[in-house]
Amino acid sequence: MALSTAKIKLNKCRRNFILEVFMAYPNIPSRINSFQLGRYSRYGEQYFRRRFETEFNFFLFNKTIFQRTIVFRNVSGLIK
């Protein structure tokens, strides 16, 4: 699972929060905000407000996930 990588330090609370956002995101028909996330998930609005207020390095998170899933190819087509 990509969320359990060694480079990203995700505690259980942060991991559950990210998974909950990713699971609720496709179900929300209009604007995505804390109120809508609270409506379409098992947690309330305050849960999402508090979690979004804390800092998180999304650049490192995305970079680590993409490095594990993308296979780079050179010009000749050989896998590196």
mmCIF file of C-alpha atoms in Angstrom:
data_model
loop_
_atom_site.group_PDB
_atom_site.id
_atom_site.type_symbol
_atom_site.label_atom_id
_atom_site.label_comp_id
_atom_site.label_asym_id
_atom_site.label_seq_id
_atom_site.Cartn_x
_atom_site.Cartn_y
_atom_site.Cartn_z
ATOM 1 C CA MET A 1 0.000 0.000 0.000
ATOM 2 C CA ALA A 2 1.358 3.400 -0.972
ATOM 3 C CA LEU A 3 0.393 5.081 2.301
ATOM 4 C CA SER A 4 2.755 2.901 4.320
ATOM 5 C CA THR A 5 5.994 3.994 2.681
ATOM 6 C CA ALA A 6 9.104 4.517 4.765
ATOM 7 C CA LYS A 7 9.847 8.036 3.464
ATOM 8 C CA ILE A 8 6.470 9.395 4.503
ATOM 9 C CA LYS A 9 5.912 9.523 8.234
ATOM 10 C CA LEU A 10 2.183 8.912 8.550
ATOM 11 C CA ASN A 11 0.764 8.098 11.922
ATOM 12 C CA LYS A 12 -2.468 6.142 12.170
ATOM 13 C CA CYS A 13 -4.593 9.277 12.571
ATOM 14 C CA ARG A 14 -3.140 10.984 9.460
ATOM 15 C CA ARG A 15 -3.391 7.795 7.397
ATOM 16 C CA ASN A 16 -7.062 7.315 8.340
ATOM 17 C CA PHE A 17 -7.780 10.970 7.542
ATOM 18 C CA ILE A 18 -6.233 10.758 4.062
ATOM 19 C CA LEU A 19 -8.048 7.508 3.304
ATOM 20 C CA GLU A 20 -11.347 8.998 4.476
ATOM 21 C CA VAL A 21 -10.890 12.050 2.219
ATOM 22 C CA PHE A 22 -9.996 9.857 -0.773
ATOM 23 C CA MET A 23 -13.022 7.627 -0.161
ATOM 24 C CA ALA A 24 -15.481 10.517 0.306
ATOM 25 C CA TYR A 25 -14.174 12.630 -2.591
ATOM 26 C CA PRO A 26 -15.880 10.694 -5.451
ATOM 27 C CA ASN A 27 -19.226 10.679 -3.607
ATOM 28 C CA ILE A 28 -19.532 14.454 -3.259
ATOM 29 C CA PRO A 29 -21.556 15.909 -6.154
ATOM 30 C CA SER A 30 -20.646 19.595 -5.739
ATOM 31 C CA ARG A 31 -18.013 21.713 -4.000
ATOM 32 C CA ILE A 32 -15.596 19.870 -1.744
ATOM 33 C CA ASN A 33 -15.364 21.457 1.713
ATOM 34 C CA SER A 34 -15.350 20.346 5.342
ATOM 35 C CA PHE A 35 -19.127 20.472 5.562
ATOM 36 C CA GLN A 36 -19.582 18.228 2.518
ATOM 37 C CA LEU A 37 -16.852 15.836 3.681
ATOM 38 C CA GLY A 38 -18.635 15.564 7.025
ATOM 39 C CA ARG A 39 -21.912 14.846 5.277
ATOM 40 C CA TYR A 40 -20.580 12.098 2.986
ATOM 41 C CA SER A 41 -18.240 10.324 5.409
ATOM 42 C CA ARG A 42 -18.432 8.715 8.803
ATOM 43 C CA TYR A 43 -16.739 11.672 10.545
ATOM 44 C CA GLY A 44 -18.165 15.105 11.250
ATOM 45 C CA GLU A 45 -17.296 18.527 9.883
ATOM 46 C CA GLN A 46 -15.072 19.469 12.847
ATOM 47 C CA TYR A 47 -12.916 16.383 12.289
ATOM 48 C CA PHE A 48 -12.023 17.565 8.789
ATOM 49 C CA ARG A 49 -11.555 21.206 9.831
ATOM 50 C CA ARG A 50 -9.055 20.253 12.530
ATOM 51 C CA ARG A 51 -7.130 17.853 10.295
ATOM 52 C CA PHE A 52 -6.852 20.339 7.420
ATOM 53 C CA GLU A 53 -5.471 22.996 9.813
ATOM 54 C CA THR A 54 -2.384 20.899 10.588
ATOM 55 C CA GLU A 55 0.587 21.097 8.230
ATOM 56 C CA PHE A 56 1.326 18.249 5.852
ATOM 57 C CA ASN A 57 3.963 17.990 3.118
ATOM 58 C CA PHE A 58 1.785 17.035 0.144
ATOM 59 C CA PHE A 59 4.670 17.505 -2.291
ATOM 60 C CA LEU A 60 6.758 14.802 -0.584
ATOM 61 C CA PHE A 61 3.673 12.601 -0.218
ATOM 62 C CA ASN A 62 2.808 12.803 -3.938
ATOM 63 C CA LYS A 63 6.441 12.473 -5.014
ATOM 64 C CA THR A 64 6.895 9.291 -2.971
ATOM 65 C CA ILE A 65 3.693 7.715 -4.266
ATOM 66 C CA PHE A 66 4.516 8.509 -7.896
ATOM 67 C CA GLN A 67 8.089 7.233 -7.575
ATOM 68 C CA ARG A 68 6.745 3.861 -6.443
ATOM 69 C CA THR A 69 4.120 3.564 -9.185
ATOM 70 C CA ILE A 70 5.655 5.077 -12.321
ATOM 71 C CA VAL A 71 8.143 3.040 -14.322
ATOM 72 C CA PHE A 72 10.507 5.313 -16.197
ATOM 73 C CA ARG A 73 11.536 4.438 -19.745
ATOM 74 C CA ASN A 74 14.392 5.879 -21.730
ATOM 75 C CA VAL A 75 14.237 6.869 -25.413
ATOM 76 C CA SER A 76 14.993 3.349 -26.677
ATOM 77 C CA GLY A 77 11.985 1.940 -24.790
ATOM 78 C CA LEU A 78 13.965 -0.130 -22.289
ATOM 79 C CA ILE A 79 12.823 -0.080 -18.677
ATOM 80 C CA LYS A 80 15.346 1.580 -16.379
#
